[in-house]
PDB file of C-alpha atoms in Angstrom:
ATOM      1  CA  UNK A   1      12.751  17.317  -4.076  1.00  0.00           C
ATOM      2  CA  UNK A   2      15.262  16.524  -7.122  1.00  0.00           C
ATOM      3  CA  UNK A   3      16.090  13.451  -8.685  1.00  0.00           C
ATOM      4  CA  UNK A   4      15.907  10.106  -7.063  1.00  0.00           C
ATOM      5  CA  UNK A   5      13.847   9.833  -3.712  1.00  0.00           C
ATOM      6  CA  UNK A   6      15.962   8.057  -1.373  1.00  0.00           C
ATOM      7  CA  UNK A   7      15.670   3.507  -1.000  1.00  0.00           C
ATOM      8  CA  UNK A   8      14.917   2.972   2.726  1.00  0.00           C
ATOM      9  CA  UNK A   9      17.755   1.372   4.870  1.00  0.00           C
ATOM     10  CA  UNK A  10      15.840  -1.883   4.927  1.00  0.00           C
ATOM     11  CA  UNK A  11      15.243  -1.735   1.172  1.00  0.00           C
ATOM     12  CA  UNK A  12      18.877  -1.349   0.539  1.00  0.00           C
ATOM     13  CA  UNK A  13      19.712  -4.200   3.129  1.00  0.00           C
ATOM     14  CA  UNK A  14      17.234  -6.621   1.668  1.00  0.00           C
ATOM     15  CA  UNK A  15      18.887  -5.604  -2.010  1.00  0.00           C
ATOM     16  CA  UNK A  16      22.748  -5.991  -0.408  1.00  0.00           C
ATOM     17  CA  UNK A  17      23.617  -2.545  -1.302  1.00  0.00           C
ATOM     18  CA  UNK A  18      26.442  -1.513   0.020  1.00  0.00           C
ATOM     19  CA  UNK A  19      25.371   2.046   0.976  1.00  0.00           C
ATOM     20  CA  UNK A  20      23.376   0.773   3.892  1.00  0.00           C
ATOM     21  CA  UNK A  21      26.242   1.902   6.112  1.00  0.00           C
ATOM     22  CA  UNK A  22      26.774   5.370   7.447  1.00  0.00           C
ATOM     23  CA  UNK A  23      23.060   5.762   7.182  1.00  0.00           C
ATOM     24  CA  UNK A  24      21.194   7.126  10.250  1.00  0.00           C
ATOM     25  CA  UNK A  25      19.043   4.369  11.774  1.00  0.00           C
ATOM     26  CA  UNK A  26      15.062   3.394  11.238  1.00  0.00           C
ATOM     27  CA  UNK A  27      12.553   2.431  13.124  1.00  0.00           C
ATOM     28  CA  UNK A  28      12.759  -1.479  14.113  1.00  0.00           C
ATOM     29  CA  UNK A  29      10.475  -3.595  12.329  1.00  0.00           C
ATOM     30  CA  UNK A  30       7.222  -4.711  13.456  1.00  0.00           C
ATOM     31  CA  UNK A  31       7.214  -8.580  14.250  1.00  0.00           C
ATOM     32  CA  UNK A  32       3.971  -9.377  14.582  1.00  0.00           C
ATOM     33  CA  UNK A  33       0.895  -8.225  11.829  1.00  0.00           C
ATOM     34  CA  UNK A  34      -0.646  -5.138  13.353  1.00  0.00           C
ATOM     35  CA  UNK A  35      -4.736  -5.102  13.149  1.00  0.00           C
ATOM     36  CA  UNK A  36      -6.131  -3.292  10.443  1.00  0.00           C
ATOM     37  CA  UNK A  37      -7.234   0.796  11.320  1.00  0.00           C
ATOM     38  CA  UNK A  38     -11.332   0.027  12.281  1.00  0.00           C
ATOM     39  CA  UNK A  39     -12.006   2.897   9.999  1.00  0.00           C
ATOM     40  CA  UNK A  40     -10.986   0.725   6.948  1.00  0.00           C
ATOM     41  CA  UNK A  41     -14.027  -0.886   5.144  1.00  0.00           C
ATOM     42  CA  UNK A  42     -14.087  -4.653   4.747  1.00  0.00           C
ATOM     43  CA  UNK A  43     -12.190  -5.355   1.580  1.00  0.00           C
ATOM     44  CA  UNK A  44      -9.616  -2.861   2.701  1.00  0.00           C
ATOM     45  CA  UNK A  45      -8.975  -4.567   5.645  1.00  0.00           C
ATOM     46  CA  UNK A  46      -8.329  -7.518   4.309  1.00  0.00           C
ATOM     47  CA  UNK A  47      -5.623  -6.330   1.855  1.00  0.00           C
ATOM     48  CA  UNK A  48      -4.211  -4.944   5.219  1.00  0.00           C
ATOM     49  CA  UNK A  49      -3.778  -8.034   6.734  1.00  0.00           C
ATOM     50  CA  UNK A  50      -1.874  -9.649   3.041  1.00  0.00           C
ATOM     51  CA  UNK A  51       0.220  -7.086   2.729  1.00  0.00           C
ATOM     52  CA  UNK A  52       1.191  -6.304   6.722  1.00  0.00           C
ATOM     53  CA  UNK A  53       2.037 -10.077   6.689  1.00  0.00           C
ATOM     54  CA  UNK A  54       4.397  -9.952   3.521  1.00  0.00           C
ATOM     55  CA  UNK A  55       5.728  -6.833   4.685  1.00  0.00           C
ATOM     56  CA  UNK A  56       6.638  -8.293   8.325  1.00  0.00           C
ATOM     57  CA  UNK A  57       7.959 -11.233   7.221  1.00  0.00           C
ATOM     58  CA  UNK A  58      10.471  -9.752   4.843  1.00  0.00           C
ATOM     59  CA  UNK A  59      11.225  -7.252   7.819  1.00  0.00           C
ATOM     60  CA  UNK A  60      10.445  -4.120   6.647  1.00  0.00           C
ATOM     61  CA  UNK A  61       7.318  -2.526   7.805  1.00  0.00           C
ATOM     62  CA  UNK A  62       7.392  -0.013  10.598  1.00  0.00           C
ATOM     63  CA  UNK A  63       4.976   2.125  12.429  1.00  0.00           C
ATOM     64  CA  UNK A  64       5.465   5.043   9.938  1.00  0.00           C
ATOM     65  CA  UNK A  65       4.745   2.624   7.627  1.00  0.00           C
ATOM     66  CA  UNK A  66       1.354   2.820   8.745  1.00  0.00           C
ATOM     67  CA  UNK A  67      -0.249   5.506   6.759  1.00  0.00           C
ATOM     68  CA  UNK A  68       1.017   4.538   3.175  1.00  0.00           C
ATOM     69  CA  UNK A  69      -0.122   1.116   3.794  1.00  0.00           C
ATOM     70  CA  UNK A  70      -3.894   2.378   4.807  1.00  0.00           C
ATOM     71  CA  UNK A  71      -3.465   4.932   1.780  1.00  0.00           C
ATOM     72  CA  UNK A  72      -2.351   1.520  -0.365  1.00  0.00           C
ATOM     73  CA  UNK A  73      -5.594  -0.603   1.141  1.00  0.00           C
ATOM     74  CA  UNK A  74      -8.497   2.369   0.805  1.00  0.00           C
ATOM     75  CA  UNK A  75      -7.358   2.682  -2.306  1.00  0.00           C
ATOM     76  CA  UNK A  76      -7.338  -1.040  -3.690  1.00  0.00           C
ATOM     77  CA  UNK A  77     -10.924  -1.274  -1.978  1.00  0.00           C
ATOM     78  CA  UNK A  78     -11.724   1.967  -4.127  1.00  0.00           C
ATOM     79  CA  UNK A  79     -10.420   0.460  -7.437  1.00  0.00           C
ATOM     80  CA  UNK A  80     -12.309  -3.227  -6.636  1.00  0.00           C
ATOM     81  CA  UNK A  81     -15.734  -1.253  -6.173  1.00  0.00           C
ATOM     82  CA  UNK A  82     -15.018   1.086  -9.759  1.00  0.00           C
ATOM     83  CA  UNK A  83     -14.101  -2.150 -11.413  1.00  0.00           C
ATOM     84  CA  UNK A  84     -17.062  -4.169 -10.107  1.00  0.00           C
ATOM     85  CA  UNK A  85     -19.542  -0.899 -10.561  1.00  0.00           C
ATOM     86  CA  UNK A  86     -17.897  -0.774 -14.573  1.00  0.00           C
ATOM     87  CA  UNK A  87     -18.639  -4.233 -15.016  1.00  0.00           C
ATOM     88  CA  UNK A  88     -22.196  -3.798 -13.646  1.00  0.00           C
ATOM     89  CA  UNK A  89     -22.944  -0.670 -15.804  1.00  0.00           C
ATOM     90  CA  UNK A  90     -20.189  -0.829 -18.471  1.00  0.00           C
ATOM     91  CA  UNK A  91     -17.476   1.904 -19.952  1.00  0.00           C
ATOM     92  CA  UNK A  92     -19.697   3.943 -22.158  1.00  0.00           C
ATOM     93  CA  UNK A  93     -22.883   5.540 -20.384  1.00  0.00           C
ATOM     94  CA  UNK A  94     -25.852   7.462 -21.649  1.00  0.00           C
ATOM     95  CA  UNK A  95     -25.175  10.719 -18.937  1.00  0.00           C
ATOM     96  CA  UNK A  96     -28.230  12.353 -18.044  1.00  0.00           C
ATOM     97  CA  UNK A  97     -28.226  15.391 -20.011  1.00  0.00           C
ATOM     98  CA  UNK A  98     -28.840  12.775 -23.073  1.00  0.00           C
ATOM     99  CA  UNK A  99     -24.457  12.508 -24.057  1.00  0.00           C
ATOM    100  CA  UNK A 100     -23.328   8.771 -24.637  1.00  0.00           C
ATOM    101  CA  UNK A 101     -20.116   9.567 -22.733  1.00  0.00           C
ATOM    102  CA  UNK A 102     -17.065   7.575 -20.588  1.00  0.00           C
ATOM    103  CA  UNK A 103     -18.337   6.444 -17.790  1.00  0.00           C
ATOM    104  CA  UNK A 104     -17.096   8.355 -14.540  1.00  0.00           C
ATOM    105  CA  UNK A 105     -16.182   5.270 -12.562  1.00  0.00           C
ATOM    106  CA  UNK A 106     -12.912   4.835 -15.094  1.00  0.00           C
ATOM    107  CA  UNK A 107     -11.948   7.588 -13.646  1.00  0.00           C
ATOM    108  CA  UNK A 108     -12.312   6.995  -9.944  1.00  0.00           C
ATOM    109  CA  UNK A 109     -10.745   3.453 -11.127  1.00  0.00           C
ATOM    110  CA  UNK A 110      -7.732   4.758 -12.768  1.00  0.00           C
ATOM    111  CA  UNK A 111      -7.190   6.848  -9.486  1.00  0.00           C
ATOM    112  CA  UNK A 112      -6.993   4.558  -7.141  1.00  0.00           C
ATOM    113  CA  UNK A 113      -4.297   2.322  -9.309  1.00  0.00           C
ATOM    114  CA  UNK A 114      -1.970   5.758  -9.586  1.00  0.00           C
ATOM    115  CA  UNK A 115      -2.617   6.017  -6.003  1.00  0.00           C
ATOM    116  CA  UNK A 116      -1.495   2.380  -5.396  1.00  0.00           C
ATOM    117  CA  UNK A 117       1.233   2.461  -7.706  1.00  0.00           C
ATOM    118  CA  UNK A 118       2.647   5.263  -5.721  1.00  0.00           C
ATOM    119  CA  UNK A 119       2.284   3.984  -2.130  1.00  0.00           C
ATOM    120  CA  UNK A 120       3.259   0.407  -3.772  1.00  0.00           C
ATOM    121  CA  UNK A 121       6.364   1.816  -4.684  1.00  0.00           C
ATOM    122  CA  UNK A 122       7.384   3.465  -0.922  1.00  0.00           C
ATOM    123  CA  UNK A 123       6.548   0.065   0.480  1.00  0.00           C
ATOM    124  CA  UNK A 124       8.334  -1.790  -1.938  1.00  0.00           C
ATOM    125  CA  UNK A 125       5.451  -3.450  -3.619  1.00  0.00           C
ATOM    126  CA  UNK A 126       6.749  -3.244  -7.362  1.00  0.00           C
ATOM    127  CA  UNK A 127       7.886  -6.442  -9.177  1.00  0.00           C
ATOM    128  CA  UNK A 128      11.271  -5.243  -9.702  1.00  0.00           C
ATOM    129  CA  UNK A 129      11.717  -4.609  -6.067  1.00  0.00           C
ATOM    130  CA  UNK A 130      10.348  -7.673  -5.369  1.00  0.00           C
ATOM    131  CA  UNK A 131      13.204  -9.262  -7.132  1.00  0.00           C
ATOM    132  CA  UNK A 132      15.703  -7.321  -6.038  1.00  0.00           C
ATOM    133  CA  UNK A 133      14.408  -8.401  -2.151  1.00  0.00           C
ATOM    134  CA  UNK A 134      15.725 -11.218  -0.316  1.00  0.00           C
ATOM    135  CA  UNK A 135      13.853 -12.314   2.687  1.00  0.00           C
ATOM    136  CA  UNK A 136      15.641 -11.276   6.342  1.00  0.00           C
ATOM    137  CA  UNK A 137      14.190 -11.954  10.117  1.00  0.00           C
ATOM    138  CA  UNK A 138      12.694  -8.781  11.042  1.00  0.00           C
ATOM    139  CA  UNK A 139      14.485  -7.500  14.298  1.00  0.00           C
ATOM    140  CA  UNK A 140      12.440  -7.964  17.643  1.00  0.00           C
ATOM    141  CA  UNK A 141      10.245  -4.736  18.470  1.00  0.00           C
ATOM    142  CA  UNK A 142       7.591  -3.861  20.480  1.00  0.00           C
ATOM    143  CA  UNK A 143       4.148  -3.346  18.623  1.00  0.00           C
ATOM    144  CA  UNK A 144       2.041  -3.277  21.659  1.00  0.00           C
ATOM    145  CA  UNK A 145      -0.564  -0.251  21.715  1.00  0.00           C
ATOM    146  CA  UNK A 146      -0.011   0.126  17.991  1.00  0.00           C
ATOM    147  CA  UNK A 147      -3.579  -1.701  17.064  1.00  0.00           C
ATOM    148  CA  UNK A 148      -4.846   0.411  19.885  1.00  0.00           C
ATOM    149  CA  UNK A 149      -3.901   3.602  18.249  1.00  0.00           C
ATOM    150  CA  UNK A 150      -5.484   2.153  14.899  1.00  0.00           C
ATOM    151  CA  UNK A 151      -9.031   1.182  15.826  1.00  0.00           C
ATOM    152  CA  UNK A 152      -9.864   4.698  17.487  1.00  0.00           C
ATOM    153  CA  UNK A 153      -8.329   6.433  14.123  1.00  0.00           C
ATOM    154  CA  UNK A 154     -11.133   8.606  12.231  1.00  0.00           C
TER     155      UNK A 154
END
């Protein structure tokens, strides 16, 4: 796709934009944090359960929501485990072929952060969306089922 990806409805609401109207209608927000996906490990379920609850209160997480926000929380979990192995073992490694090298784990670190920037950005997670955003009452829906769905997920 060229140029600009397109600002979700809510987004543009929570910014006052006026080009909210004569926009085809989203999904309802969620009222209520959904349970993290079972599949998750620990520390990614807990970033699930921060972020779900920031992103219902300001009204604008959704069901299709869902999959950039697990993407978001696998991949924090990722980039806590290559910053806690770097720590542990350090930046520069002796390899085993005898080459004092980088040490792999910067780069499984330094994916995970592009990979949270990214879904960051579709959920409006970046600072300057975060100051663009004011808070609004998410709009009653029905989340029932949707945890469900999520702990059977492989």
């Amino acid at each position: 796709m060229r140029g600009r990806k397109p600002t979700s409805e809510k987004i543009l609401k929570l910014r006052g934009s006026p080009r909210v109207k004569g926009r085809a209608p989203e999904p309802a927000g969620i009222v209520e944090v959904p349970e993290a996906p079972g599949w998750m490990v620990k520390e990614a379920r807990e970033k699930w359960i921060e972020l779900a609850g920031i992103l219902v209160r300001r009204g604008v997480l959704t069901a299709t929501d869902f999959d950039r926000l697990a993407d978001y929380c696998v991949s924090y979990a990722r980039w806590r485990k290559a910053e806690r192995t770097l720590k542990a073992r350090g930046e520069v490694v002796l390899h085993s072929n005898g080459v004092t090298g980088l040490n792999h784990w910067l780069r499984v670190a330094e994916g995970a952060l592009a990979r949270m920037d990214r879904a960051g950005t579709v959920l409006g997670l970046s600072p300057v969306d975060r100051q663009r955003l004011k808070d609004l009452k998410p709009q009653a829906s029905s989340a029932d089922g949707m945890a469900k769905f999520f702990k059977g997920r492989a």
